[in-house]
XYZ file of C-alpha atoms in Angstrom:
542
model
C 32.463 -12.879 -29.921
C 33.277 -15.421 -32.628
C 31.027 -15.319 -35.637
C 30.015 -18.445 -37.400
C 31.441 -18.692 -40.908
C 28.616 -18.643 -43.498
C 27.966 -21.934 -45.233
C 28.491 -21.460 -48.966
C 26.791 -23.915 -51.222
C 27.856 -24.770 -54.780
C 25.568 -22.130 -56.277
C 27.008 -19.392 -54.062
C 30.587 -20.438 -54.806
C 29.773 -20.522 -58.517
C 28.303 -17.012 -58.383
C 31.309 -15.653 -56.502
C 33.728 -17.255 -58.934
C 31.761 -15.904 -61.889
C 31.943 -12.416 -60.387
C 35.696 -12.751 -59.945
C 36.174 -13.804 -63.554
C 33.912 -11.039 -64.801
C 35.975 -8.533 -62.846
C 39.127 -9.951 -64.414
C 37.659 -9.467 -67.879
C 36.821 -5.826 -67.112
C 40.418 -5.247 -66.025
C 41.767 -6.944 -69.148
C 39.675 -4.944 -71.581
C 40.351 -1.722 -69.704
C 44.024 -2.423 -70.251
C 43.527 -2.883 -73.978
C 42.894 -6.610 -73.994
C 42.586 -8.683 -77.121
C 39.047 -8.620 -78.568
C 39.276 -12.390 -79.095
C 40.001 -13.024 -75.415
C 38.032 -15.519 -73.314
C 35.011 -13.823 -71.723
C 33.980 -14.943 -68.249
C 30.745 -16.384 -69.643
C 32.730 -19.174 -71.310
C 33.533 -20.582 -67.878
C 29.915 -20.525 -66.701
C 27.509 -21.541 -69.432
C 24.631 -23.546 -68.015
C 23.182 -23.933 -71.502
C 26.203 -26.050 -72.419
C 25.023 -28.702 -69.947
C 21.337 -28.542 -70.802
C 20.136 -31.662 -72.559
C 23.570 -33.256 -72.401
C 23.195 -37.000 -72.090
C 25.616 -39.468 -70.591
C 27.523 -41.738 -72.920
C 26.742 -45.331 -71.890
C 29.823 -47.146 -70.661
C 29.354 -49.694 -73.428
C 29.821 -46.922 -76.005
C 33.140 -45.679 -74.629
C 35.942 -46.647 -76.985
C 39.659 -47.202 -76.425
C 40.171 -43.630 -77.657
C 37.778 -42.258 -75.027
C 39.576 -44.243 -72.345
C 43.062 -43.289 -73.561
C 43.920 -46.928 -74.268
C 42.966 -48.087 -70.786
C 44.371 -45.259 -68.665
C 40.820 -44.295 -67.691
C 37.983 -46.437 -66.383
C 34.282 -46.337 -67.230
C 33.262 -45.705 -63.608
C 32.595 -41.975 -64.057
C 29.590 -40.423 -65.745
C 30.202 -38.421 -68.894
C 28.226 -35.402 -67.679
C 30.128 -35.121 -64.396
C 33.429 -34.438 -66.177
C 33.247 -33.985 -69.927
C 36.984 -33.466 -70.377
C 37.749 -36.976 -69.111
C 36.262 -38.679 -72.151
C 36.422 -35.780 -74.655
C 40.170 -35.130 -74.312
C 41.111 -37.579 -77.074
C 38.799 -35.851 -79.564
C 40.874 -32.659 -79.378
C 44.295 -34.293 -79.585
C 46.103 -36.439 -82.101
C 45.702 -40.179 -81.732
C 48.457 -41.429 -79.482
C 51.098 -43.835 -80.748
C 52.329 -44.286 -77.179
C 50.276 -46.903 -75.404
C 50.389 -47.352 -71.631
C 51.976 -50.638 -70.606
C 49.798 -53.401 -69.143
C 51.884 -53.171 -65.978
C 51.141 -49.447 -65.604
C 47.416 -50.095 -66.088
C 47.485 -52.792 -63.413
C 49.256 -50.435 -60.994
C 46.660 -47.716 -61.656
C 43.764 -50.080 -60.955
C 45.467 -51.203 -57.727
C 45.977 -47.592 -56.687
C 42.308 -46.804 -57.361
C 41.288 -49.690 -55.111
C 43.663 -48.446 -52.398
C 42.328 -44.892 -52.626
C 38.770 -46.184 -52.294
C 39.572 -48.511 -49.366
C 41.636 -45.990 -47.378
C 40.433 -42.593 -48.588
C 38.628 -39.839 -46.649
C 35.477 -40.990 -44.893
C 36.516 -44.617 -44.557
C 37.030 -46.362 -41.229
C 40.706 -46.838 -42.093
C 41.200 -43.103 -42.693
C 39.425 -42.138 -39.466
C 41.613 -44.561 -37.519
C 44.784 -43.206 -39.156
C 43.766 -39.633 -38.299
C 43.162 -40.536 -34.646
C 46.587 -42.124 -34.423
C 48.214 -39.125 -36.133
C 46.517 -36.615 -33.841
C 47.484 -38.614 -30.755
C 51.148 -38.763 -31.827
C 51.296 -42.525 -32.218
C 54.006 -43.834 -34.514
C 52.774 -47.220 -35.652
C 54.898 -49.524 -37.789
C 52.345 -50.500 -40.410
C 52.302 -53.793 -42.212
C 51.212 -54.096 -45.829
C 47.545 -54.510 -44.842
C 47.348 -51.096 -43.169
C 46.751 -47.750 -44.825
C 49.555 -45.249 -45.230
C 49.290 -41.745 -46.651
C 51.178 -39.174 -48.703
C 49.956 -35.584 -48.423
C 50.966 -33.166 -51.170
C 51.279 -29.619 -49.776
C 49.914 -26.896 -52.038
C 52.861 -24.806 -53.259
C 53.778 -22.358 -56.037
C 51.979 -21.683 -59.311
C 49.670 -24.011 -61.202
C 52.297 -25.441 -63.560
C 54.626 -26.298 -60.664
C 51.741 -27.820 -58.756
C 50.646 -30.068 -61.601
C 54.181 -31.392 -62.073
C 54.555 -31.856 -58.326
C 51.205 -33.634 -57.931
C 52.083 -36.026 -60.747
C 55.428 -36.702 -59.041
C 53.743 -37.252 -55.668
C 51.198 -39.580 -57.256
C 53.887 -41.731 -58.846
C 55.748 -41.881 -55.530
C 52.482 -42.885 -53.816
C 51.996 -45.696 -56.349
C 55.556 -46.926 -55.827
C 55.224 -46.907 -52.030
C 51.586 -48.052 -51.836
C 50.304 -44.907 -50.173
C 47.042 -43.029 -50.541
C 47.599 -39.640 -52.206
C 45.775 -36.707 -50.611
C 46.079 -33.273 -52.214
C 46.084 -30.030 -50.272
C 44.300 -27.162 -52.001
C 40.650 -27.658 -51.115
C 38.076 -25.656 -53.040
C 40.466 -24.332 -55.652
C 41.597 -27.814 -56.693
C 37.938 -28.868 -56.898
C 37.162 -25.861 -59.124
C 40.047 -26.738 -61.455
C 40.107 -30.544 -61.673
C 37.674 -33.420 -61.592
C 38.313 -36.252 -59.161
C 40.732 -38.754 -60.733
C 39.867 -41.760 -58.550
C 36.426 -43.404 -58.766
C 34.324 -43.713 -55.628
C 36.434 -41.462 -53.420
C 38.140 -38.074 -53.226
C 41.779 -37.079 -53.469
C 41.167 -33.813 -51.594
C 42.662 -33.541 -48.112
C 39.814 -32.983 -45.631
C 39.946 -30.091 -43.214
C 42.024 -31.137 -40.221
C 41.294 -30.767 -36.530
C 42.845 -28.019 -34.433
C 45.589 -30.210 -32.965
C 46.394 -32.134 -36.113
C 49.829 -31.837 -37.798
C 47.783 -31.427 -40.991
C 46.183 -28.222 -39.738
C 48.819 -25.737 -40.889
C 50.702 -27.311 -43.749
C 51.863 -23.917 -44.973
C 54.143 -23.690 -41.932
C 56.433 -26.558 -42.942
C 59.729 -25.599 -44.567
C 63.371 -26.627 -44.725
C 63.880 -25.645 -41.083
C 61.079 -27.803 -39.682
C 62.278 -30.297 -37.079
C 59.915 -32.887 -38.581
C 61.699 -32.831 -41.946
C 63.684 -35.870 -43.045
C 66.758 -33.687 -43.555
C 66.689 -32.357 -39.980
C 65.933 -35.792 -38.536
C 69.021 -37.138 -40.278
C 71.095 -34.432 -38.610
C 69.500 -34.540 -35.146
C 70.202 -38.161 -34.327
C 66.638 -39.383 -34.882
C 68.083 -41.701 -37.523
C 70.964 -44.104 -36.958
C 73.066 -45.228 -39.929
C 75.092 -48.406 -39.445
C 78.512 -49.150 -40.926
C 76.920 -51.106 -43.774
C 74.758 -48.114 -44.744
C 71.429 -49.330 -43.334
C 69.318 -46.685 -41.617
C 66.955 -47.135 -38.683
C 65.025 -44.956 -36.247
C 66.770 -44.301 -32.941
C 63.409 -44.575 -31.116
C 61.541 -47.904 -30.695
C 58.887 -46.806 -33.182
C 58.968 -44.576 -36.247
C 57.504 -41.083 -35.904
C 53.811 -40.670 -36.747
C 54.724 -38.468 -39.698
C 57.734 -37.121 -41.578
C 57.891 -33.944 -43.644
C 59.695 -34.229 -47.011
C 61.156 -30.885 -48.060
C 61.884 -31.255 -51.784
C 61.348 -27.677 -52.933
C 63.876 -25.876 -55.127
C 66.930 -24.799 -53.160
C 66.597 -27.694 -50.724
C 69.717 -28.753 -48.854
C 72.035 -31.755 -48.926
C 70.323 -33.679 -46.130
C 66.854 -33.117 -47.658
C 68.175 -34.556 -50.922
C 69.043 -37.791 -49.118
C 65.383 -38.608 -49.713
C 66.702 -40.031 -52.994
C 68.789 -42.680 -51.177
C 67.455 -46.220 -51.103
C 68.331 -46.727 -47.417
C 66.157 -43.800 -46.413
C 63.289 -45.043 -48.546
C 63.324 -48.297 -46.580
C 63.336 -46.181 -43.420
C 60.265 -44.212 -44.532
C 58.330 -47.390 -45.277
C 57.136 -47.688 -41.669
C 56.025 -44.057 -41.293
C 52.212 -43.820 -41.479
C 52.055 -40.260 -42.874
C 54.427 -38.438 -45.225
C 53.943 -34.743 -45.989
C 55.599 -33.592 -49.213
C 56.338 -30.055 -50.362
C 57.901 -29.697 -53.779
C 57.714 -27.424 -56.796
C 59.809 -29.854 -58.842
C 59.121 -32.646 -61.285
C 61.065 -35.229 -59.295
C 60.187 -38.242 -61.486
C 63.669 -38.450 -63.135
C 65.125 -38.610 -59.622
C 62.863 -41.573 -58.794
C 64.224 -43.407 -61.848
C 67.729 -43.028 -60.400
C 66.766 -44.799 -57.147
C 67.595 -48.496 -56.999
C 64.481 -49.512 -54.968
C 62.188 -48.107 -57.670
C 64.111 -48.510 -60.916
C 62.779 -51.942 -61.855
C 59.168 -50.995 -61.150
C 59.447 -47.772 -63.126
C 61.078 -49.442 -66.114
C 58.226 -51.968 -66.172
C 55.587 -49.233 -65.887
C 57.187 -47.015 -68.527
C 58.986 -48.993 -71.261
C 59.071 -45.642 -73.102
C 60.772 -43.636 -70.398
C 59.972 -40.309 -72.034
C 56.239 -41.016 -71.767
C 56.051 -40.956 -67.949
C 54.267 -37.626 -67.483
C 52.464 -38.137 -70.790
C 50.559 -41.028 -69.201
C 50.437 -39.667 -65.648
C 49.145 -36.248 -66.706
C 46.445 -37.663 -68.959
C 45.355 -39.983 -66.178
C 45.301 -37.460 -63.322
C 44.276 -34.086 -64.706
C 40.802 -33.532 -66.102
C 39.578 -29.921 -66.182
C 36.186 -29.330 -64.623
C 33.217 -28.721 -66.903
C 33.495 -24.942 -66.404
C 37.129 -24.875 -67.541
C 36.604 -27.431 -70.298
C 33.693 -25.469 -71.749
C 35.920 -22.398 -71.975
C 38.692 -24.433 -73.645
C 36.533 -26.118 -76.264
C 34.457 -23.019 -77.037
C 37.547 -20.902 -77.609
C 39.195 -23.633 -79.665
C 36.188 -24.032 -81.964
C 35.719 -20.302 -82.461
C 39.352 -19.320 -83.130
C 41.624 -22.289 -83.841
C 39.688 -25.249 -85.207
C 39.363 -24.023 -88.793
C 43.124 -23.748 -89.358
C 45.061 -26.623 -90.907
C 48.029 -26.015 -88.630
C 48.104 -24.387 -85.193
C 51.291 -22.827 -83.810
C 51.365 -22.292 -80.052
C 53.768 -19.694 -78.607
C 54.274 -19.545 -74.845
C 56.227 -16.593 -73.477
C 57.282 -16.324 -69.855
C 59.747 -13.659 -68.687
C 61.201 -14.181 -65.223
C 63.296 -11.000 -65.021
C 61.534 -7.666 -65.062
C 64.698 -5.979 -66.355
C 64.961 -8.251 -69.373
C 64.162 -6.040 -72.392
C 60.918 -7.191 -74.070
C 62.355 -6.399 -77.497
C 65.201 -8.862 -76.890
C 62.680 -11.577 -76.040
C 60.628 -10.758 -79.142
C 63.707 -10.755 -81.398
C 64.708 -14.140 -80.014
C 61.246 -15.554 -80.634
C 61.009 -14.226 -84.195
C 64.495 -15.557 -84.987
C 63.470 -18.977 -83.698
C 60.278 -19.005 -85.747
C 62.110 -17.938 -88.920
C 65.133 -20.202 -88.511
C 62.937 -23.253 -87.935
C 60.374 -22.182 -90.575
C 57.501 -22.670 -88.165
C 55.286 -19.977 -89.699
C 55.053 -19.113 -93.420
C 56.724 -15.861 -94.391
C 54.388 -15.215 -97.325
C 50.625 -14.872 -97.568
C 49.012 -18.282 -97.822
C 47.683 -19.246 -101.220
C 44.917 -21.644 -102.148
C 47.314 -24.595 -102.309
C 48.992 -24.099 -98.930
C 48.002 -24.936 -95.394
C 46.256 -22.281 -93.358
C 47.982 -21.375 -90.095
C 46.676 -19.989 -86.824
C 48.947 -18.608 -84.124
C 48.036 -18.639 -80.450
C 50.128 -16.609 -78.011
C 50.036 -17.153 -74.259
C 51.708 -14.555 -72.083
C 50.959 -12.491 -69.015
C 51.547 -9.438 -71.221
C 49.684 -8.291 -74.336
C 52.815 -6.535 -75.682
C 54.131 -9.655 -77.432
C 50.749 -10.579 -78.888
C 50.303 -7.135 -80.414
C 53.705 -7.229 -82.114
C 53.394 -10.815 -83.304
C 50.007 -9.925 -84.734
C 51.588 -6.943 -86.464
C 54.276 -9.221 -87.909
C 52.149 -12.192 -88.961
C 48.508 -11.099 -88.804
C 48.372 -10.443 -92.545
C 50.246 -13.623 -93.489
C 48.348 -16.382 -91.730
C 44.793 -17.173 -92.720
C 43.886 -18.428 -89.248
C 44.871 -15.209 -87.498
C 46.851 -14.452 -84.333
C 45.099 -14.963 -81.005
C 45.696 -14.442 -77.299
C 43.140 -15.888 -74.871
C 44.092 -13.600 -71.961
C 46.855 -11.402 -70.552
C 46.600 -11.097 -66.800
C 49.604 -8.831 -66.251
C 51.124 -10.856 -63.415
C 50.881 -14.297 -61.909
C 48.425 -14.611 -59.001
C 49.047 -17.652 -56.847
C 45.991 -19.165 -55.185
C 43.626 -17.019 -57.253
C 41.026 -19.429 -58.594
C 39.818 -17.261 -61.472
C 43.414 -16.655 -62.590
C 44.273 -20.342 -62.380
C 41.165 -21.363 -64.317
C 42.383 -19.179 -67.167
C 45.904 -20.547 -66.852
C 44.648 -24.132 -66.974
C 42.498 -23.401 -70.013
C 45.518 -21.950 -71.833
C 47.680 -24.979 -71.032
C 45.067 -27.188 -72.666
C 44.659 -24.845 -75.630
C 48.421 -24.973 -76.192
C 48.236 -28.758 -76.014
C 45.791 -28.687 -78.947
C 48.378 -27.015 -81.194
C 50.524 -28.814 -83.789
C 53.751 -26.896 -83.089
C 54.983 -25.381 -79.831
C 57.565 -22.719 -79.006
C 58.057 -22.393 -75.243
C 60.128 -20.437 -72.755
C 62.901 -22.200 -70.906
C 62.397 -22.904 -67.176
C 58.631 -22.508 -67.537
C 56.560 -25.255 -65.910
C 53.499 -23.839 -67.685
C 55.149 -24.745 -70.989
C 56.213 -28.156 -69.684
C 52.633 -29.146 -68.874
C 51.356 -28.011 -72.274
C 54.035 -29.844 -74.258
C 53.461 -33.146 -72.449
C 49.679 -33.029 -72.725
C 50.192 -32.363 -76.441
C 52.823 -35.065 -76.835
C 55.050 -32.552 -78.659
C 58.757 -31.837 -78.430
C 58.815 -28.046 -78.346
C 61.351 -25.545 -79.594
C 62.645 -24.064 -76.332
C 63.928 -20.507 -76.036
C 66.832 -20.065 -73.645
C 66.021 -18.011 -70.562
C 68.094 -16.815 -67.610
C 67.255 -18.736 -64.436
C 64.747 -17.008 -62.196
C 67.254 -17.024 -59.330
C 69.971 -15.206 -61.338
C 70.904 -11.720 -60.132
C 71.187 -10.360 -63.665
C 69.029 -11.228 -66.655
C 72.132 -11.835 -68.810
C 73.550 -14.421 -66.387
C 74.079 -17.803 -67.996
C 73.054 -16.670 -71.483
C 75.441 -17.340 -74.344
C 75.213 -14.523 -76.926
C 76.343 -17.002 -79.601
C 73.671 -19.573 -78.733
C 70.852 -20.439 -81.108
C 67.597 -18.565 -80.421
C 65.923 -21.893 -79.607
C 66.652 -25.600 -79.412
C 64.433 -28.631 -79.910
C 63.847 -30.421 -76.620
C 65.277 -33.940 -76.443
C 61.907 -35.326 -75.332
C 58.473 -34.153 -74.299
C 59.229 -34.808 -70.628
C 59.461 -31.913 -68.153
C 62.820 -30.945 -66.694
C 63.724 -31.758 -63.080
C 65.300 -28.400 -62.244
C 67.247 -29.255 -59.102
C 68.108 -32.949 -58.822
C 70.514 -34.497 -56.350
C 73.836 -35.486 -57.904
C 74.870 -37.378 -54.786
C 75.485 -41.105 -55.264
C 74.345 -42.677 -52.010
C 76.319 -45.907 -52.538
C 79.689 -44.289 -53.252
C 79.248 -41.157 -51.128
C 80.201 -38.731 -53.882
C 78.605 -36.692 -56.652
C 78.221 -38.154 -60.136
C 77.488 -36.846 -63.616
C 73.756 -37.572 -63.740
C 73.430 -37.753 -67.518
C 75.968 -40.579 -67.619
C 74.295 -42.860 -65.091
C 71.659 -44.397 -67.380
C 70.916 -44.105 -71.130
C 67.533 -42.500 -70.463
C 68.631 -39.508 -68.344
C 69.927 -36.406 -70.157
C 70.608 -32.775 -69.347
C 67.852 -30.280 -70.168
C 68.392 -27.781 -72.971
C 66.960 -24.961 -70.836
C 68.401 -25.738 -67.376
C 72.085 -26.629 -67.284
C 71.869 -28.417 -63.934
C 68.526 -30.081 -64.692
C 67.809 -33.591 -65.975
C 65.017 -35.162 -67.954
C 63.867 -38.555 -69.170
C 64.458 -39.516 -72.791
C 63.770 -42.674 -74.751
C 67.119 -44.432 -74.908
C 66.493 -46.151 -78.259
C 65.330 -43.262 -80.451
C 63.058 -40.265 -80.471
C 59.592 -41.408 -81.485
C 57.730 -38.150 -80.956
């Protein structure tokens, strides 16, 4: 006999999450965790909300609103990080363009008009479930569903990419992830939700985890199966009288040639009439969108400073919930705020066989060569430094503390060391998110190559990090691709994340091209030889 699932209210969910975090703390301290780590109580402090008053909308300044990125339609108490973010970060010299602000306001109106619970959304769901493929006109609602995939850093980069694609194609963005996303982030759009509602039993949205590169509904497989007809002049059309009700976009790392044809303008025009698009990616595909002729003009108008794309998108979209934000700000005030200069070190090791001592030697060489941390004990006339280390392991923290603990007045700190990454573990991801934001509050960053965790932190901070070379996670041997004569670290060309696996195929000419020679604002990444990133073509202003 089927049992009814218990209905968990917010208080029950909060208690369960608190228990999970408390258990994580016990494990950490049992393993010799840092005494200055983040206790579970930081994430659940009801006293922090007691007596907290809303800031009237009339009192919100341009700094609070990130120069117009944010609106005044949210209450301060509902999401403190939204309007407090600027107070913990340097004043931005990079203003969002008026055109970007207009596009954001239009997207907010679209999300509210077509989002979950509206008549338009209910109608679109009925048509999807019935298998109707309706060629929508511009007055109808169309949707882009981001499929939850990979770790938190990958997901944040992918969601930002999906959001920008939704803006460009006038689609409502719905995010898979449910309760965990709600525990991590506040709603970004006023008057609606970006969370994908639970789907019916027969809905294509029911089991999103089942879609992969082999799915018959993927664009790549449709292009090979004859569902799409390409004429001699390069125009593409559906072989059936109507477009399919939905198309799956497989853009995850390792995706094949036909999946990469997503980046062709002809196929973008084809997708225009599809009511629902389902996207799985663990990539920051924004540089690839800049290479597409249908979008290039719009993107250049939205982002006159090309290397500020995720800088604006990330600050607009991602606002940690009050529980996470309380942990971030409490830890910052107690351990980092008093220092004149904060140095953030992010260490991620992808190969278990890579010797930790080699990683540590590389890091220390980078720090010394670039003079990022003073080598002598600070005197009265010098700046005080604090060092914050983020790593899944405590081994690096302990040795960095042994090296620099007596030299820096602000001390060496590690918020947590969880041992291993735990996908879809809410307590783990709350800690990860808090550490990304703590890194973004530093004045100097040293990060590990290939790490999306580091990418998010550097962009939120608006800092070009020093990046340590790392073997790719897909390499068979940890020495593969590493040059023993290479510098221990290199300064990133911009703050933008790296698109790890772009398509080099030129759709117009039918051959591969050298991507960093196509436009002045696309360059190769210092940490991923095949990757590309956005730079500011005039000069580096960061």
